Short mmCIF file of C-alpha atoms in Angstrom, two decimals:
data_model
loop_
_atom_site.label_atom_id
_atom_site.label_comp_id
_atom_site.label_asym_id
_atom_site.label_seq_id
_atom_site.Cartn_x
_atom_site.Cartn_y
_atom_site.Cartn_z
CA MET A 7 -1.33 21.75 -25.39
CA GLY A 8 -0.96 22.19 -21.59
CA CYS A 9 -1.51 24.61 -18.72
CA GLY A 10 1.31 26.18 -16.73
CA LEU A 11 1.24 26.72 -12.89
CA ARG A 12 -0.20 29.94 -11.64
CA LYS A 13 1.65 31.71 -8.90
CA LEU A 14 1.52 29.76 -5.69
CA GLU A 15 -1.21 31.36 -3.53
CA ASP A 16 -0.65 32.98 -0.21
CA PRO A 17 -0.70 30.29 2.57
CA GLU A 18 -3.28 32.39 4.35
CA ASP A 19 -5.57 32.34 1.33
CA SER A 20 -9.21 31.46 2.28
CA SER A 21 -10.81 30.84 -1.08
CA PRO A 22 -13.34 28.03 -0.39
CA GLY A 23 -12.24 25.81 -3.35
CA LYS A 24 -11.12 25.52 -6.96
CA ILE A 25 -12.38 23.49 -9.82
CA TYR A 26 -10.18 22.46 -12.88
CA SER A 27 -11.51 20.56 -15.92
CA THR A 28 -10.71 19.59 -19.36
CA LEU A 29 -14.13 20.90 -20.41
CA LYS A 30 -16.09 24.13 -20.20
CA ARG A 31 -19.08 24.25 -17.99
CA PRO A 32 -21.74 23.70 -20.74
CA GLN A 33 -19.94 20.40 -21.59
CA VAL A 34 -19.48 19.59 -17.91
CA GLU A 35 -23.31 19.88 -17.38
CA SER A 36 -24.16 17.93 -20.57
CA LYS A 37 -26.39 14.85 -20.01
CA THR A 38 -25.06 11.26 -20.43
CA ASP A 39 -26.49 7.88 -20.51
CA THR A 40 -25.35 7.15 -17.08
CA VAL A 41 -26.40 8.95 -13.99
CA TYR A 42 -24.64 8.15 -10.60
CA GLU A 43 -26.04 7.99 -7.06
CA TYR A 44 -23.65 8.54 -4.12
CA VAL A 45 -23.69 7.69 -0.52
CA LEU A 46 -20.96 9.21 1.81
CA LEU A 47 -20.32 7.54 5.08
CA ASP A 48 -17.95 8.48 7.96
CA PHE A 49 -16.32 5.93 10.20
CA SER A 50 -14.29 6.33 13.36
CA LEU A 51 -11.75 4.16 14.98
CA GLU A 52 -12.15 5.78 18.32
CA GLY A 53 -15.83 5.53 19.22
CA SER A 54 -19.26 6.29 17.60
CA ARG A 55 -21.01 9.57 17.25
CA PRO A 56 -24.50 10.53 16.09
CA THR A 57 -23.35 10.76 12.47
CA VAL A 58 -20.26 8.66 12.62
CA GLN A 59 -20.16 4.78 12.76
CA TYR A 60 -17.52 3.09 14.95
CA VAL A 61 -15.26 0.38 13.58
CA ALA A 62 -12.48 -1.16 15.52
CA SER A 63 -10.49 -1.58 12.34
CA LEU A 64 -10.90 -0.59 8.71
CA SER A 65 -10.74 -4.38 8.03
CA GLU A 66 -14.35 -4.27 9.22
CA LEU A 67 -15.55 -2.07 6.34
CA PRO A 68 -16.78 -5.11 4.19
CA GLN A 69 -19.19 -6.07 6.84
CA ALA A 70 -20.25 -2.45 7.58
CA LEU A 71 -20.82 -1.67 3.88
CA GLN A 72 -22.50 -4.90 3.07
CA PRO A 73 -26.13 -3.46 3.34
CA TYR A 74 -25.16 -0.85 0.61
CA TYR A 75 -23.68 -3.51 -1.67
CA THR A 76 -26.96 -5.45 -1.67
CA GLN A 77 -28.52 -2.39 -3.19
CA GLY A 78 -25.81 -2.08 -5.91
CA TYR A 79 -23.58 0.54 -4.34
CA ILE A 80 -19.86 -0.02 -4.54
CA LEU A 81 -16.93 1.61 -2.81
CA THR A 82 -15.25 4.25 -5.10
CA ALA A 83 -12.89 5.98 -2.72
CA LEU A 84 -11.87 5.89 1.00
CA HIS A 85 -9.67 8.47 2.71
CA PRO A 86 -8.80 9.94 6.18
CA ILE A 87 -10.41 13.27 6.73
CA ILE A 88 -7.54 14.68 8.81
CA LEU A 89 -3.82 14.09 8.18
CA SER A 90 -1.51 14.97 11.02
CA VAL A 91 1.63 14.57 9.01
CA GLY A 92 4.55 16.81 10.19
CA ARG A 93 2.95 17.64 13.52
CA THR A 94 4.25 16.71 16.93
CA ARG A 95 0.94 15.25 18.07
CA SER A 96 -2.11 13.76 16.31
CA LEU A 97 -4.94 16.21 15.73
CA PRO A 98 -8.63 15.56 16.78
CA PHE A 99 -10.47 13.42 14.27
CA SER A 100 -7.20 11.69 12.98
CA LEU A 101 -9.05 8.52 13.26
CA LEU A 102 -12.05 9.71 11.08
CA TYR A 103 -12.44 8.13 7.58
CA ARG A 104 -14.69 8.90 4.78
CA ALA A 105 -16.09 6.04 2.45
CA ILE A 106 -17.66 7.17 -0.96
CA LEU A 107 -20.02 4.64 -2.51
CA ALA A 108 -21.70 4.82 -5.92
CA ARG A 109 -23.99 3.16 -8.26
CA PRO A 110 -25.49 3.86 -11.52
CA ARG A 111 -29.22 5.07 -11.06
CA PRO A 112 -31.38 2.04 -11.50
CA SER A 113 -33.25 1.77 -14.67
CA LYS A 114 -35.48 -0.77 -16.46
CA GLN A 115 -32.70 -1.55 -18.81
CA MET A 116 -30.27 -2.26 -15.92
CA ALA A 117 -32.73 -4.51 -14.30
CA SER A 118 -32.74 -6.84 -17.38
CA MET A 119 -29.01 -7.08 -17.25
CA CYS A 120 -27.16 -9.80 -15.27
CA HIS A 121 -25.55 -8.01 -12.42
CA SER A 122 -22.69 -9.53 -10.45
CA VAL A 123 -21.97 -7.85 -7.12
CA PRO A 124 -18.30 -7.93 -6.28
CA MET A 125 -16.87 -8.88 -2.80
CA LEU A 126 -14.63 -6.50 -0.87
CA LYS A 127 -11.38 -8.11 0.24
CA VAL A 128 -8.92 -6.42 2.73
CA GLU A 129 -5.35 -7.45 3.00
CA GLU A 130 -2.62 -6.06 5.50
CA TRP A 131 0.73 -5.51 3.97
CA PRO A 132 3.63 -4.53 6.24
CA LEU A 133 5.99 -1.84 5.01
CA PRO A 134 9.55 -1.13 5.60
CA GLY A 135 10.91 1.96 7.40
CA GLU A 136 8.96 4.84 9.02
CA SER A 137 7.56 6.40 5.83
CA LEU A 138 6.76 5.75 2.26
CA THR A 139 9.55 5.93 -0.51
CA GLY A 140 9.36 5.71 -4.13
CA ASP A 141 10.96 2.32 -4.12
CA THR A 142 8.39 1.19 -1.57
CA VAL A 143 5.46 2.22 -3.71
CA ARG A 144 6.81 0.72 -6.90
CA ALA A 145 7.12 -2.59 -5.17
CA LEU A 146 3.70 -2.20 -3.94
CA ILE A 147 2.28 -1.59 -7.47
CA ASP A 148 4.13 -4.76 -8.63
CA ARG A 149 2.40 -6.73 -5.90
CA VAL A 150 -0.93 -5.17 -6.89
CA ASN A 151 -0.42 -6.27 -10.38
CA SER A 152 0.46 -9.88 -9.33
CA SER A 153 -2.79 -10.00 -7.32
CA ALA A 154 -4.71 -8.57 -10.29
CA ARG A 155 -3.45 -11.45 -12.45
CA GLY A 156 -5.53 -13.63 -10.16
CA GLY A 157 -8.77 -12.01 -11.15
CA VAL A 158 -9.16 -9.33 -8.46
CA ARG A 159 -9.51 -5.65 -9.06
CA PHE A 160 -7.50 -3.07 -6.95
CA ILE A 161 -9.78 -0.44 -5.23
CA GLY A 162 -7.26 1.55 -3.22
CA SER A 163 -5.24 1.58 -0.04
CA VAL A 164 -4.89 3.20 3.40
CA LEU A 165 -1.58 3.73 5.10
CA GLN A 166 -1.68 3.25 8.97
CA GLN A 167 0.54 2.81 11.79
CA VAL A 168 -0.10 -0.55 13.69
CA SER A 169 -1.14 1.61 16.69
CA GLY A 170 -4.03 2.65 14.68
CA ILE A 171 -3.13 6.33 14.38
CA THR A 172 -3.19 7.46 10.82
CA ASN A 173 0.01 8.90 9.58
CA GLY A 174 -0.33 9.09 5.90
CA ARG A 175 -2.39 8.32 2.80
CA VAL A 176 -5.46 6.71 1.86
CA HIS A 177 -7.14 5.87 -1.31
CA SER A 178 -9.33 5.49 -3.95
CA PRO A 179 -11.38 2.68 -5.24
CA LYS A 180 -13.58 1.90 -8.05
CA ARG A 181 -16.11 -0.49 -7.12
CA GLY A 182 -18.11 -2.58 -4.49
CA CYS A 183 -17.60 -4.76 -1.40
CA ARG A 184 -18.48 -7.41 0.81
CA SER A 185 -16.79 -10.39 2.47
CA PRO A 186 -14.66 -10.62 5.47
CA PRO A 187 -10.93 -9.58 5.60
CA CYS A 188 -8.64 -12.22 4.50
CA THR A 189 -5.03 -12.98 4.92
CA PRO A 190 -2.72 -12.17 2.04
CA PRO A 191 -2.13 -14.95 -0.48
CA GLY A 192 1.20 -16.45 -0.89
CA THR A 193 3.76 -13.71 -1.82
CA PRO A 194 4.29 -13.79 -5.55
CA PRO A 195 7.80 -13.98 -6.93
CA GLY A 196 9.54 -10.75 -7.00
CA ASP A 197 7.50 -9.37 -4.22
CA ARG A 198 9.27 -11.15 -1.46
CA GLU A 199 10.92 -7.92 -0.23
CA LEU A 200 7.59 -6.84 1.05
CA GLU A 201 7.37 -9.65 3.63
CA GLU A 202 11.06 -9.66 4.83
CA ASN A 203 11.70 -9.53 8.49
CA THR A 204 13.61 -6.45 8.05
CA TYR A 205 10.32 -4.45 7.76
CA SER A 206 9.36 -2.40 10.65
CA PRO A 207 6.15 -3.47 12.28
CA ASP A 208 5.14 0.18 12.82
CA LEU A 209 3.70 0.85 9.37
CA ARG A 210 1.17 -1.18 7.34
CA LEU A 211 -0.89 -0.72 4.24
CA LEU A 212 -4.47 -1.82 4.16
CA VAL A 213 -5.12 -2.90 0.55
CA PHE A 214 -8.71 -3.11 -0.84
CA PHE A 215 -9.59 -5.47 -3.67
CA HIS A 216 -12.78 -6.46 -5.41
CA SER A 217 -13.27 -10.14 -6.34
CA TRP A 218 -16.05 -12.20 -7.92
CA ALA A 219 -17.44 -15.70 -7.77
CA PRO A 220 -16.04 -17.86 -10.64
CA GLY A 221 -17.41 -16.93 -14.00
CA CYS A 222 -19.16 -13.87 -12.67
CA ALA A 223 -16.60 -11.09 -13.16
CA PRO A 224 -17.37 -8.42 -15.72
CA LEU A 225 -15.22 -8.76 -18.76
CA ASP A 226 -13.52 -5.48 -18.29
CA SER A 227 -12.48 -6.33 -14.71
CA LEU A 228 -10.31 -9.35 -15.86
CA ALA A 229 -6.60 -8.91 -16.18
CA CYS A 230 -6.66 -5.26 -15.20
CA GLN A 231 -3.06 -3.71 -15.12
CA TYR A 232 -1.99 -0.91 -12.78
CA HIS A 233 0.62 1.73 -13.69
CA GLN A 234 2.41 4.45 -11.86
CA GLY A 235 2.37 8.23 -12.91
CA ALA A 236 4.13 11.19 -11.63
CA LEU A 237 2.81 13.41 -8.86
CA SER A 238 4.52 16.48 -8.00
CA MET A 239 3.58 19.57 -5.98
CA ARG A 240 4.96 22.98 -4.95
CA VAL A 241 4.35 23.75 -1.16
CA SER A 242 4.63 26.32 1.34
CA ARG A 243 5.33 25.53 4.94
CA LYS A 244 5.14 26.78 8.48
CA GLY A 245 8.05 24.97 9.99
CA GLN A 246 7.65 21.30 9.10
CA VAL A 247 3.82 21.66 8.42
CA VAL A 248 2.55 22.02 4.90
CA SER A 249 0.38 25.17 4.82
CA ALA A 250 -0.28 25.47 0.96
CA LEU A 251 0.15 23.43 -2.09
CA GLU A 252 0.05 24.03 -5.80
CA ALA A 253 0.01 21.42 -8.77
CA ASP A 254 -0.90 21.24 -12.30
CA TRP A 255 -3.39 18.56 -11.86
CA LEU A 256 -4.58 18.46 -15.39
CA GLU A 257 -1.12 18.48 -16.88
CA LEU A 258 -0.07 15.65 -14.64
CA THR A 259 -2.93 13.28 -15.45
CA ALA A 260 -3.96 14.17 -19.05
CA ALA A 261 -1.81 11.72 -20.93
CA TYR A 262 -3.24 8.69 -18.77
CA TYR A 263 -6.80 9.84 -19.20
CA ARG A 264 -6.40 10.16 -23.00
CA LYS A 265 -5.58 6.33 -22.90
CA GLY A 266 -8.77 5.62 -21.14
CA TRP A 267 -7.16 4.76 -17.86
CA SER A 268 -8.72 5.57 -14.50
CA LEU A 269 -6.99 7.27 -11.67
CA VAL A 270 -7.55 4.88 -8.61
CA ASP A 271 -5.04 5.73 -5.96
CA SER A 272 -2.09 8.18 -4.99
CA PHE A 273 0.79 8.24 -2.69
CA VAL A 274 2.58 11.32 -1.58
CA TYR A 275 5.81 11.46 0.43
CA TRP A 276 4.76 13.96 3.00
CA ASP A 277 7.36 13.31 5.60
CA THR A 278 10.80 14.89 5.52
CA PRO A 279 13.65 12.59 6.61
CA LYS A 280 15.24 13.88 9.82
CA GLY A 281 18.22 16.16 9.32
CA GLU A 282 17.47 16.97 5.69
CA PRO A 283 16.41 20.46 4.46
CA VAL A 284 12.71 21.18 4.30
CA PRO A 285 11.87 20.84 0.58
CA ARG A 286 9.81 23.40 -1.41
CA SER A 287 8.20 20.68 -3.49
CA LEU A 288 6.89 17.20 -2.76
CA GLU A 289 6.84 14.06 -4.95
CA GLY A 290 4.57 11.05 -5.09
CA LEU A 291 2.86 8.60 -7.37
CA PHE A 292 -0.48 8.26 -8.87
CA VAL A 293 -1.80 4.76 -9.62
CA TYR A 294 -3.83 4.22 -12.77
CA GLU A 295 -5.94 1.29 -13.87
CA GLU A 296 -5.79 -0.08 -17.36
CA ARG A 297 -8.66 -2.36 -18.27
CA SER A 298 -8.40 -5.37 -20.51
CA THR A 299 -11.00 -3.82 -22.95
CA SER A 300 -10.08 -0.54 -24.84
CA PRO A 301 -12.37 2.10 -23.20
CA PRO A 302 -12.59 5.58 -24.58
CA ALA A 303 -10.50 8.44 -23.42
CA ASN A 304 -11.69 10.16 -20.27
CA ASP A 305 -12.47 13.85 -19.45
CA THR A 306 -11.68 14.97 -15.86
CA ILE A 307 -12.66 17.30 -13.13
CA VAL A 308 -10.35 18.07 -10.31
CA VAL A 309 -11.57 19.85 -7.22
CA GLU A 310 -9.56 21.38 -4.43
CA GLN A 311 -12.02 21.51 -1.61
CA TRP A 312 -12.11 22.53 2.06
CA THR A 313 -13.78 20.18 4.42
CA VAL A 314 -15.03 21.99 7.69
CA ILE A 315 -15.62 20.00 10.97
CA GLU A 316 -18.03 21.57 13.41
CA GLY A 317 -17.98 19.90 16.81
CA SER A 318 -17.58 16.20 16.00
CA ASN A 319 -19.43 16.26 12.60
CA VAL A 320 -18.49 17.16 9.05
CA LYS A 321 -20.27 20.51 8.45
CA THR A 322 -19.09 21.43 4.88
CA ASP A 323 -17.37 19.20 2.32
CA TYR A 324 -17.37 18.25 -1.45
CA GLY A 325 -20.70 16.32 -1.11
CA PRO A 326 -23.15 18.82 -2.63
CA LEU A 327 -20.87 19.38 -5.69
CA LEU A 328 -20.41 15.57 -6.06
CA HIS A 329 -24.13 14.92 -6.15
CA THR A 330 -24.64 17.55 -8.61
CA LEU A 331 -22.01 16.25 -10.97
CA ALA A 332 -23.53 12.77 -10.55
CA GLU A 333 -26.36 13.89 -12.67
CA PHE A 334 -24.06 14.40 -15.52
CA GLY A 335 -22.25 11.04 -15.37
CA TRP A 336 -19.29 12.05 -13.39
CA LEU A 337 -17.57 9.23 -11.34
CA LEU A 338 -15.44 10.02 -8.37
CA THR A 339 -12.51 7.67 -8.39
CA CYS A 340 -9.90 9.15 -6.02
CA VAL A 341 -9.70 11.57 -3.10
CA LEU A 342 -6.24 12.92 -2.11
CA PRO A 343 -6.25 14.21 1.46
CA THR A 344 -3.60 16.77 2.55
CA PRO A 345 -2.00 17.79 5.83
CA ILE A 346 -3.19 21.56 5.20
CA ILE A 347 -5.32 22.39 8.27
CA ARG A 348 -6.67 25.72 9.40
CA HIS A 349 -9.41 27.11 11.57
CA ASP A 350 -12.28 29.21 10.08
CA SER A 351 -13.68 32.32 11.43
CA GLU A 352 -15.99 30.36 13.79
CA GLY A 353 -13.02 28.28 15.17
CA ASN A 354 -13.93 25.12 13.27
CA LEU A 355 -11.26 22.90 12.01
CA ALA A 356 -10.90 23.03 8.17
CA THR A 357 -8.67 20.71 5.97
CA LYS A 358 -8.10 20.74 2.22
CA GLN A 359 -8.68 17.67 0.01
CA VAL A 360 -8.23 17.14 -3.83
CA VAL A 361 -11.09 15.24 -5.43
CA PHE A 362 -10.60 13.54 -8.88
CA LEU A 363 -13.63 12.73 -11.09
CA GLN A 364 -13.73 11.23 -14.69
CA ARG A 365 -16.30 10.59 -17.47
CA PRO A 366 -15.76 9.00 -20.84
CA VAL A 367 -15.20 11.55 -23.67
CA ARG A 368 -18.35 12.22 -25.62
CA SER A 369 -18.29 13.13 -29.31
CA GLN A 370 -17.33 16.72 -29.68
CA ALA A 371 -20.24 19.13 -30.14
CA ALA A 372 -19.84 21.46 -33.04
CA GLY A 373 -18.07 24.70 -32.30
CA GLN A 374 -17.20 23.77 -28.66
CA PRO A 375 -13.51 23.88 -27.91
CA ARG A 376 -11.92 21.14 -25.81
CA ASN A 377 -8.74 20.74 -23.81
CA GLN A 378 -8.91 24.02 -22.12
CA ALA A 379 -7.85 24.06 -18.48
CA LEU A 380 -10.19 26.19 -16.47
CA SER A 381 -10.26 27.25 -12.82
CA VAL A 382 -13.01 28.90 -10.83
CA HIS A 383 -13.72 29.50 -7.10
CA SER A 384 -16.61 27.50 -5.77
CA ASP A 385 -19.04 28.24 -3.00
CA VAL A 386 -18.74 25.61 -0.45
CA SER A 387 -20.93 27.27 2.14
CA SER A 388 -23.76 24.95 1.60
CA ARG A 389 -23.86 22.34 4.33
CA SER A 390 -22.95 18.80 3.46
CA VAL A 391 -25.87 16.40 3.51
CA SER A 392 -23.63 13.35 4.04
CA ARG A 393 -24.32 11.38 7.25
CA ALA A 394 -23.36 8.07 8.64
CA VAL A 395 -25.21 5.27 10.22
CA SER A 396 -24.59 4.14 13.76
CA SER A 397 -25.28 0.55 13.10
CA PRO A 398 -25.77 -1.69 10.01
CA VAL A 399 -29.02 -1.33 8.32
CA PRO A 400 -30.99 -4.26 7.25
CA PRO A 401 -31.21 -4.68 3.50
CA GLU A 402 -34.95 -4.47 3.46
CA GLU A 403 -34.84 -1.07 4.83
CA LEU A 404 -32.63 0.18 2.02
CA SER A 405 -35.27 1.20 -0.45
CA PRO A 406 -34.26 4.10 -2.61
CA THR A 407 -37.84 5.12 -3.03
CA THR A 408 -37.98 6.27 0.57
CA GLY A 409 -35.64 9.04 -0.09
CA GLY A 410 -32.53 7.71 1.70
CA ILE A 411 -30.58 4.77 2.82
CA GLY A 412 -29.99 4.23 6.51
CA GLY A 413 -30.34 7.96 6.97
CA PHE A 414 -28.39 8.95 4.00
CA PRO A 415 -30.22 10.97 1.26
CA VAL A 416 -29.88 9.31 -2.25
CA PHE A 417 -29.12 12.18 -4.41
CA GLY A 418 -30.56 12.83 -7.86
CA GLY A 419 -32.94 15.66 -8.37
CA GLY A 420 -34.72 18.08 -6.01
CA TYR A 421 -31.32 19.68 -4.87
CA PRO A 422 -30.16 23.06 -6.08
CA SER A 423 -27.19 22.62 -8.33
CA ALA A 424 -23.87 23.14 -6.47
CA LEU A 425 -22.61 24.38 -9.79
CA SER A 426 -25.00 27.32 -9.58
CA HIS A 427 -23.03 28.63 -6.77
CA LEU A 428 -19.97 29.07 -8.84
CA GLU A 429 -18.99 32.65 -9.88
CA GLU A 430 -20.94 34.12 -12.88
CA GLY A 431 -19.29 32.64 -15.94
CA GLY A 432 -19.15 29.06 -14.49
CA PHE A 433 -16.00 27.19 -15.58
CA GLU A 434 -14.87 30.21 -17.55
CA GLN A 435 -11.60 31.67 -16.53
CA GLU A 436 -12.01 35.07 -14.77
CA GLU A 437 -11.01 37.95 -16.85
CA GLY A 438 -7.78 39.59 -15.87
CA LYS A 439 -6.86 36.66 -13.38
CA ALA A 440 -4.17 34.36 -14.58
CA GLU A 441 -5.08 31.66 -12.32
CA VAL A 442 -4.29 29.05 -15.01
CA THR A 443 -2.03 29.85 -17.87
CA CYS A 444 -2.95 27.98 -21.09
CA MET A 445 -0.40 27.61 -23.78
#
């Protein structure tokens, strides 16, 4: 059973966002034993602003995020907010990044459990050439697996030019952080090509791992393995610039989620080699994590969402929807930024991102069908309540009972459901509109 692609939408389409899920809305909003709390932080490599924290390098994130780790939050995704791929010059905010942290809502039961906070490590891996290729990414995944055999857990990666201007991708994580950046360990056998002098110094990958003190790692974090999965999209362009995209997200990811794997990173080959025809489709790779234990299969939600920047601040994004879904046990594991950029009616910059969430499959409720791909338009007009700190916050000031952490609200109750803004019928497919074709 699968879902075919609907007709590629007009590049000028201004729909605020789309949600796809393996479940219908009543199942999406069913309660689970786990409730998450999220904090969304924005960082800039080009100077601080009232709601954005400055870091000279993303290698400084472990120190910047440490106050949150002491409160049990862990990094689940990291991505650039703007991609300038295919453009002759970098756009404003090209050095602006979003870090998403999450934690299970504290409970008496959790307090009695032994909790080991992981440490965040950052490694710099030089890359060959001026852009990513399939062979390069496969070699990177091999190297990630070599590192994982040493007891670390891969969180995600960010592609950067050495000059610091973002040119490409970023990625998703799964857990926490701390600790200063470290130099890469000795190159494992078979990965030597990633260190050859033939590599251009212009491109580097910042790779984020979690590690634990000896004997403190959770059992399911030991000996994780990472696998590649296909990623393909149809695109519309204006010249070299991607102006719209279409992908069957559920069909691409379903087989891996059924195995209980987690989607943790993605790579898209956005750049077109000089002299080659402009393609009508783009390829890439998803990276999935397989744990040493045998977790249940996962259900998933995929959100195509516009982020709007007003002035120097993020005005609208996926934050409200994320915090609502957190109440029902949905964990964000990956955000795929895209180079699709427009201006809204007020002249603000808007860019599209694709957000991936997952939750372990629950026992099927009687009479409720599963495995139907559904699509709806979501109302993203509500302002994002995400903010960023301008300086590290002392741990003693991070009490969740005060309603926020370092100026960030801690979500969970008291906020109108973002799902309530969905069109009447929730996750039901609109009658007469074949946005998703189920077969």
